[in-house]
Coordinates of N, CA and C and ligand atoms in Angstrom, one line a residue:
M9 N 111.5 39.3 42.6 CA 111.7 40.4 43.5 C 110.6 41.5 43.2
L10 N 110.0 42.0 44.3 CA 108.9 43.0 44.1 C 109.6 44.4 43.8
R11 N 109.1 45.1 42.8 CA 109.7 46.4 42.6 C 108.6 47.3 42.2
R12 N 108.5 48.4 42.9 CA 107.4 49.4 42.5 C 107.8 50.0 41.2
A13 N 106.7 50.1 40.3 CA 106.9 50.7 39.0 C 107.5 52.2 39.2
G14 N 108.5 52.5 38.4 CA 109.0 53.8 38.4 C 109.8 54.2 39.6
C15 N 110.1 53.2 40.4 CA 110.9 53.5 41.7 C 112.2 52.7 41.7
A16 N 113.3 53.4 41.4 CA 114.6 52.7 41.4 C 114.9 52.1 42.7
P17 N 115.6 51.0 42.8 CA 116.0 50.5 44.1 C 117.0 51.4 44.8
R18 N 116.9 51.6 46.1 CA 117.8 52.5 46.8 C 119.2 51.9 46.9
V19 N 120.1 52.7 46.6 CA 121.5 52.3 46.7 C 122.1 52.8 48.0
I20 N 121.8 54.0 48.4 CA 122.5 54.6 49.6 C 121.6 54.4 50.8
E21 N 122.1 53.8 51.8 CA 121.3 53.6 53.0 C 122.1 54.0 54.3
I22 N 121.4 54.2 55.4 CA 122.0 54.6 56.6 C 122.0 53.4 57.6
I23 N 123.1 53.1 58.2 CA 123.0 52.0 59.2 C 123.7 52.6 60.4
R24 N 123.0 52.4 61.6 CA 123.6 52.9 62.8 C 124.2 51.7 63.5
G25 N 125.5 51.8 63.8 CA 126.2 50.7 64.4 C 127.7 50.7 64.1
D26 N 128.3 49.5 64.4 CA 129.7 49.4 64.3 C 130.1 48.9 62.9
I27 N 130.9 49.7 62.2 CA 131.2 49.4 60.8 C 132.0 48.1 60.7
T28 N 132.7 47.7 61.8 CA 133.5 46.5 61.7 C 132.6 45.2 61.6
K29 N 131.3 45.3 61.9 CA 130.4 44.2 61.8 C 129.8 44.0 60.5
L30 N 129.9 45.0 59.6 CA 129.1 44.9 58.3 C 129.7 44.0 57.3
Q31 N 128.8 43.2 56.7 CA 129.1 42.3 55.7 C 128.9 42.9 54.3
V32 N 130.0 43.6 53.9 CA 130.0 44.3 52.6 C 131.3 43.9 52.0
D33 N 131.5 44.3 50.7 CA 132.7 43.9 50.0 C 133.9 44.7 50.7
A34 N 133.6 46.0 50.9 CA 134.7 46.8 51.5 C 134.1 47.8 52.5
I35 N 134.9 48.0 53.6 CA 134.5 49.1 54.6 C 135.6 50.1 54.4
V36 N 135.3 51.3 54.7 CA 136.2 52.5 54.6 C 136.7 52.8 56.0
N37 N 138.0 53.0 56.0 CA 138.6 53.5 57.3 C 139.0 54.9 57.2
A38 N 138.6 55.7 58.3 CA 139.0 57.1 58.4 C 140.4 57.0 59.1
A39 N 141.4 56.9 58.3 CA 142.7 56.6 58.9 C 143.5 58.0 59.1
N40 N 144.7 57.9 59.5 CA 145.6 59.1 59.5 C 146.7 58.9 58.5
E41 N 147.5 59.9 58.2 CA 148.5 59.8 57.1 C 149.5 58.8 57.3
S42 N 149.8 58.4 58.6 CA 150.8 57.4 58.8 C 150.4 56.0 58.4
L43 N 149.1 55.7 58.4 CA 148.5 54.4 58.2 C 149.0 53.4 59.2
R44 N 149.3 53.8 60.4 CA 149.8 52.9 61.4 C 148.8 52.7 62.5
G45 N 147.5 52.9 62.2 CA 146.5 52.7 63.2 C 146.3 54.0 64.1
G46 N 145.2 54.0 64.8 CA 145.0 55.2 65.6 C 143.8 54.9 66.5
G47 N 143.0 56.0 66.9 CA 141.9 55.8 67.7 C 140.6 55.8 66.9
G48 N 139.5 55.9 67.5 CA 138.2 56.0 66.8 C 137.9 54.8 66.0
V49 N 137.4 55.1 64.8 CA 137.0 54.0 63.9 C 138.3 53.2 63.4
D50 N 139.4 53.9 63.2 CA 140.6 53.3 62.8 C 141.1 52.2 63.8
G51 N 141.0 52.6 65.1 CA 141.4 51.6 66.1 C 140.4 50.4 66.1
A52 N 139.2 50.7 66.0 CA 138.2 49.6 66.0 C 138.4 48.7 64.8
I53 N 138.7 49.2 63.6 CA 139.0 48.4 62.4 C 140.2 47.5 62.6
H54 N 141.3 48.1 63.2 CA 142.5 47.3 63.4 C 142.3 46.2 64.4
R55 N 141.6 46.6 65.5 CA 141.3 45.5 66.5 C 140.5 44.4 65.9
A56 N 139.5 44.7 65.1 CA 138.7 43.6 64.6 C 139.4 42.8 63.4
A57 N 140.2 43.5 62.7 CA 140.9 42.8 61.5 C 142.0 42.0 62.0
G58 N 142.6 42.3 63.1 CA 143.8 41.6 63.6 C 145.1 42.2 63.1
P59 N 146.2 41.7 63.7 CA 147.5 42.3 63.4 C 148.0 42.2 61.9
E60 N 147.4 41.3 61.2 CA 147.8 41.2 59.8 C 147.5 42.6 59.0
L61 N 146.5 43.2 59.5 CA 146.1 44.5 58.8 C 147.2 45.5 59.0
L62 N 147.7 45.7 60.2 CA 148.8 46.6 60.5 C 150.0 46.2 59.7
A63 N 150.3 44.9 59.6 CA 151.5 44.5 58.9 C 151.3 44.9 57.4
E64 N 150.2 44.8 56.8 CA 150.0 45.2 55.4 C 150.1 46.7 55.3
C65 N 149.5 47.4 56.2 CA 149.6 48.9 56.2 C 151.0 49.4 56.3
K66 N 151.8 48.6 57.0 CA 153.2 49.1 57.2 C 154.0 48.9 55.9
R67 N 153.5 48.2 54.9 CA 154.2 48.1 53.6 C 153.9 49.3 52.8
H68 N 153.0 50.2 53.2 CA 152.8 51.5 52.5 C 153.5 52.6 53.3
P69 N 154.1 53.6 52.5 CA 154.8 54.6 53.2 C 153.9 55.6 53.9
G70 N 152.6 55.5 53.6 CA 151.6 56.4 54.3 C 150.6 56.8 53.2
C71 N 149.8 57.7 53.6 CA 148.7 58.1 52.7 C 148.4 59.6 52.9
P72 N 148.7 60.4 51.9 CA 148.4 61.9 52.1 C 146.9 62.1 52.2
T73 N 146.6 63.2 52.9 CA 145.2 63.6 53.1 C 144.5 63.7 51.7
G74 N 143.3 63.1 51.6 CA 142.6 63.1 50.4 C 142.8 61.9 49.5
D75 N 143.9 61.1 49.8 CA 144.2 59.9 49.0 C 143.6 58.7 49.7
A76 N 143.7 57.5 49.1 CA 143.2 56.3 49.6 C 144.0 55.1 49.3
V77 N 144.0 54.1 50.1 CA 144.8 52.8 49.9 C 143.9 51.6 50.2
L78 N 144.1 50.6 49.4 CA 143.3 49.4 49.6 C 144.1 48.3 50.3
T79 N 143.5 47.6 51.3 CA 144.1 46.4 51.8 C 143.1 45.3 52.0
L80 N 143.5 44.2 52.3 CA 142.6 43.1 52.7 C 141.9 43.4 54.0
G81 N 140.8 42.7 54.3 CA 140.1 42.9 55.5 C 140.4 41.9 56.6
Y82 N 141.2 40.8 56.3 CA 141.6 39.8 57.2 C 140.5 39.3 58.0
R83 N 140.4 39.5 59.4 CA 139.4 38.9 60.2 C 138.0 39.6 60.2
L84 N 137.9 40.7 59.4 CA 136.7 41.4 59.3 C 135.7 40.6 58.4
P85 N 134.4 40.8 58.6 CA 133.5 40.2 57.6 C 133.7 40.8 56.2
A86 N 134.1 42.1 56.1 CA 134.4 42.7 54.8 C 135.7 42.2 54.2
R87 N 135.7 41.9 52.9 CA 136.9 41.4 52.3 C 138.0 42.4 52.2
Y88 N 137.6 43.7 52.1 CA 138.7 44.7 51.9 C 138.4 45.9 52.8
V89 N 139.5 46.6 53.1 CA 139.4 47.9 53.8 C 140.0 48.9 52.8
I90 N 139.3 50.0 52.6 CA 139.8 51.1 51.8 C 140.1 52.3 52.9
H91 N 141.4 52.5 53.1 CA 141.8 53.5 54.0 C 141.9 54.9 53.3
T92 N 141.2 55.8 53.9 CA 141.4 57.2 53.4 C 141.7 58.1 54.5
V93 N 142.2 59.3 54.2 CA 142.5 60.3 55.2 C 141.8 61.6 54.9
G94 N 140.9 61.9 55.8 CA 140.1 63.1 55.7 C 140.9 64.3 56.3
P95 N 140.5 65.5 56.0 CA 141.2 66.6 56.6 C 140.9 66.9 58.1
V96 N 141.8 67.4 58.8 CA 141.6 67.9 60.1 C 140.9 69.3 59.9
W97 N 139.8 69.5 60.6 CA 139.1 70.8 60.5 C 139.9 71.9 61.2
G98 N 140.1 73.0 60.4 CA 140.7 74.2 61.0 C 139.6 75.2 61.3
D99 N 139.3 76.1 60.3 CA 138.2 76.9 60.4 C 137.4 77.0 59.1
G100 N 137.7 76.1 58.2 CA 137.0 76.0 56.9 C 137.8 76.7 55.8
S101 N 138.8 77.4 56.2 CA 139.5 78.2 55.1 C 140.8 77.5 54.7
F102 N 141.0 76.2 55.0 CA 142.2 75.5 54.7 C 141.9 74.5 53.6
G103 N 140.9 74.7 52.8 CA 140.6 73.7 51.8 C 139.9 72.4 52.3
E104 N 139.4 72.5 53.5 CA 138.9 71.3 54.1 C 137.8 70.6 53.3
A105 N 136.9 71.4 52.7 CA 135.8 70.8 52.0 C 136.3 70.1 50.7
E106 N 137.2 70.7 50.0 CA 137.7 70.0 48.8 C 138.5 68.7 49.2
L107 N 139.2 68.8 50.3 CA 140.0 67.6 50.7 C 139.0 66.5 51.2
L108 N 137.9 66.8 51.8 CA 137.0 65.8 52.2 C 136.3 65.2 50.9
R109 N 136.0 66.0 50.0 CA 135.4 65.5 48.7 C 136.4 64.6 48.1
K110 N 137.7 65.0 48.1 CA 138.7 64.2 47.4 C 138.9 62.8 48.1
A111 N 138.8 62.8 49.5 CA 138.9 61.6 50.2 C 137.8 60.6 49.8
Y112 N 136.5 61.1 49.7 CA 135.4 60.2 49.3 C 135.6 59.8 47.8
R113 N 136.0 60.7 47.0 CA 136.2 60.3 45.6 C 137.3 59.3 45.4
S114 N 138.4 59.5 46.2 CA 139.5 58.5 46.1 C 139.0 57.1 46.4
V115 N 138.2 57.0 47.4 CA 137.7 55.7 47.8 C 136.8 55.1 46.7
F116 N 136.0 55.9 46.1 CA 135.1 55.4 45.0 C 136.0 55.0 43.8
R117 N 137.0 55.8 43.5 CA 137.9 55.4 42.4 C 138.5 54.1 42.6
I118 N 139.1 53.9 43.8 CA 139.8 52.6 44.1 C 138.7 51.4 44.0
A119 N 137.6 51.7 44.5 CA 136.5 50.6 44.5 C 136.1 50.3 43.1
A120 N 135.9 51.3 42.3 CA 135.5 51.1 40.9 C 136.6 50.4 40.1
D121 N 137.8 50.8 40.3 CA 138.9 50.3 39.5 C 139.2 48.8 39.9
H122 N 138.8 48.4 41.2 CA 139.1 47.1 41.6 C 138.3 46.1 40.8
G123 N 137.0 46.4 40.6 CA 136.2 45.6 39.7 C 135.3 44.6 40.5
D124 N 135.7 44.2 41.7 CA 135.0 43.2 42.5 C 134.4 43.8 43.8
I125 N 134.2 45.1 43.8 CA 133.7 45.8 45.0 C 132.4 46.4 44.6
H126 N 131.3 45.8 45.1 CA 130.0 46.3 44.7 C 129.2 47.0 45.8
T127 N 129.6 46.6 47.0 CA 129.0 47.1 48.2 C 130.0 47.7 49.2
L128 N 129.8 48.9 49.6 CA 130.8 49.5 50.5 C 130.1 50.3 51.6
A129 N 130.8 50.4 52.7 CA 130.3 51.2 53.9 C 131.3 52.2 54.3
F130 N 130.8 53.4 54.5 CA 131.7 54.5 55.0 C 131.3 54.9 56.4
P131 N 132.3 55.2 57.2 CA 132.1 56.0 58.5 C 131.9 57.5 58.1
A132 N 131.6 58.3 59.0 CA 131.5 59.7 58.8 C 132.9 60.3 58.9
I133 N 133.6 60.3 57.8 CA 135.0 60.6 57.8 C 135.2 62.1 58.3
S134 N 136.2 62.2 59.2 CA 136.7 63.5 59.7 C 135.8 64.1 60.8
T135 N 134.7 63.4 61.2 CA 133.7 64.0 62.1 C 134.0 63.6 63.6
G136 N 135.1 62.9 63.8 CA 135.4 62.5 65.2 C 136.5 63.4 65.7
V137 N 137.7 62.8 65.9 CA 138.9 63.5 66.4 C 139.2 64.7 65.5
Y138 N 139.0 64.5 64.2 CA 139.4 65.6 63.2 C 138.5 66.8 63.2
G139 N 137.4 66.7 63.9 CA 136.6 67.9 64.3 C 135.8 68.5 63.2
Y140 N 135.5 67.9 62.0 CA 134.8 68.5 60.9 C 133.3 68.6 61.4
P141 N 132.7 69.8 61.2 CA 131.3 69.9 61.6 C 130.4 68.9 60.9
K142 N 129.6 68.2 61.7 CA 128.8 67.0 61.3 C 127.9 67.3 60.1
D143 N 127.2 68.4 60.1 CA 126.2 68.7 59.0 C 127.0 68.9 57.7
A144 N 128.1 69.6 57.8 CA 128.8 69.9 56.5 C 129.5 68.7 56.0
A145 N 130.0 67.9 56.9 CA 130.7 66.6 56.5 C 129.7 65.7 55.8
A146 N 128.5 65.6 56.5 CA 127.5 64.6 55.9 C 127.0 65.1 54.6
G147 N 126.9 66.4 54.4 CA 126.5 67.0 53.1 C 127.4 66.6 52.0
I148 N 128.7 66.7 52.3 CA 129.7 66.3 51.3 C 129.7 64.8 51.1
A149 N 129.5 64.0 52.2 CA 129.5 62.5 52.0 C 128.3 62.1 51.1
V150 N 127.2 62.7 51.3 CA 126.0 62.4 50.5 C 126.2 62.9 49.0
E151 N 126.7 64.0 48.9 CA 127.0 64.6 47.5 C 127.8 63.6 46.7
I152 N 128.9 63.1 47.3 CA 129.8 62.2 46.6 C 129.3 60.8 46.4
M153 N 128.5 60.4 47.4 CA 127.8 59.1 47.3 C 126.8 59.1 46.1
R154 N 126.1 60.2 46.0 CA 125.1 60.3 44.9 C 125.8 60.3 43.6
E155 N 127.0 61.0 43.5 CA 127.7 61.1 42.3 C 128.1 59.7 41.8
N156 N 128.3 58.8 42.7 CA 128.9 57.5 42.4 C 127.9 56.3 42.5
E157 N 126.6 56.6 42.8 CA 125.7 55.5 43.2 C 125.4 54.6 42.0
A158 N 125.5 55.1 40.8 CA 125.2 54.3 39.6 C 126.2 53.1 39.5
G159 N 127.4 53.2 40.0 CA 128.4 52.2 39.9 C 128.4 51.1 40.9
F160 N 127.5 51.2 41.9 CA 127.5 50.3 43.0 C 126.1 49.8 43.4
S161 N 126.0 48.6 44.0 CA 124.7 48.1 44.4 C 124.3 48.5 45.8
R162 N 125.3 48.8 46.6 CA 124.9 49.2 48.0 C 126.0 50.2 48.5
I163 N 125.6 51.3 49.0 CA 126.5 52.3 49.6 C 125.9 52.6 51.0
I164 N 126.7 52.3 52.0 CA 126.2 52.5 53.4 C 126.9 53.6 54.1
A165 N 126.1 54.5 54.6 CA 126.6 55.6 55.5 C 126.4 55.0 56.9
C166 N 127.5 54.5 57.5 CA 127.5 53.9 58.8 C 127.8 54.9 59.9
V167 N 126.8 55.1 60.8 CA 126.9 56.1 61.8 C 126.9 55.5 63.2
F168 N 127.6 56.1 64.1 CA 127.9 55.5 65.4 C 126.9 56.1 66.4
D169 N 126.4 57.2 66.2 CA 125.5 57.8 67.3 C 124.3 58.5 66.7
D170 N 123.3 58.7 67.6 CA 122.0 59.2 67.1 C 122.1 60.6 66.4
A171 N 123.0 61.4 66.9 CA 123.1 62.8 66.3 C 123.5 62.7 64.9
M172 N 124.5 61.8 64.6 CA 124.9 61.7 63.2 C 123.8 61.0 62.3
A173 N 123.1 60.1 62.9 CA 122.0 59.4 62.2 C 121.0 60.4 61.8
T174 N 120.7 61.3 62.7 CA 119.7 62.3 62.4 C 120.1 63.2 61.2
V175 N 121.4 63.6 61.3 CA 121.9 64.5 60.2 C 121.8 63.8 58.9
Y176 N 122.2 62.5 58.8 CA 122.1 61.8 57.5 C 120.6 61.6 57.1
R177 N 119.7 61.3 58.1 CA 118.3 61.1 57.7 C 117.7 62.3 57.1
D178 N 118.1 63.5 57.6 CA 117.6 64.8 57.0 C 118.1 64.9 55.6
L179 N 119.3 64.4 55.3 CA 119.8 64.6 53.9 C 119.3 63.5 53.0
L180 N 118.9 62.3 53.6 CA 118.5 61.2 52.8 C 117.1 60.7 53.3
P181 N 116.1 61.5 53.2 CA 114.9 61.2 53.9 C 114.3 59.8 53.5
R182 N 114.6 59.3 52.4 CA 114.0 58.0 52.0 C 114.9 56.8 52.4
A183 N 116.1 57.1 52.9 CA 117.0 56.0 53.2 C 116.7 55.2 54.5
Ligands
ADP8 P1 138.4 61.2 62.2 O1 139.9 61.2 62.7 O2 138.4 61.1 60.7 O3 137.6 62.3 62.7 P2 137.2 59.2 64.0 O4 137.5 57.8 64.0 O5 137.7 60.0 65.2 O6 137.9 59.8 62.6 O7 135.7 59.5 63.8 C1 135.0 59.4 62.5 C2 133.6 58.9 62.8 O8 133.6 57.5 63.0 C3 132.9 59.6 64.0 O9 131.6 60.1 63.6 C4 132.8 58.5 65.0 O10 131.7 58.6 65.8 C5 132.7 57.3 64.1 N1 133.1 55.9 64.6 C6 133.9 55.6 65.6 N2 134.0 54.3 65.8 C7 133.2 53.8 64.8 C8 132.8 52.4 64.5 N3 133.3 51.4 65.1 N4 131.9 52.2 63.5 C9 131.4 53.3 62.8 N5 131.7 54.6 63.1 C10 132.6 54.8 64.1

């Protein structure tokens, strides 16, 4: 493998596209507290994984905001799904930033504890229906990804639209 002297291989990268298509050990779902499926990326993941995913989710009582739960990926190319629940944006004074950090950290903790998850892909948690401002949410995503990059071989920020891709590229100019 070619490696430039003094240049560590990049762990964090940006991919624009559908997270359900990614061949990684685990994809992250921006779920809701019920873990019973929903719209946005949650709906896309459940559709692609098949009904077995909902059946496994139903064995969990739910997932409080900021926590995370691991399931199998079923028909997805990813072997696992780590479901986390980001905060609904109010006006920024309801602890949203800390809850979003907690959601990212909970995912990394589950992935690290699992022992067989080396590559994982995140959607931009809370930036859809939950209304979190894109720049601020991406800043937190990158902050927590950097905090954890030593423990993983590949961390993907998977974005669905050009606006979000631009936000991440500004934060990760080399990615
Ligand atoms: P939340 O309820 O946490 O806001 P959403 O699913 O509404 O979750 O949106 C989170 C982010 O996921 C948004 O930026 C949205 O554009 C993006 N998204 C939606 N579908 C997909 C998908 N299939 N792959 C990757 N990202 C997606």
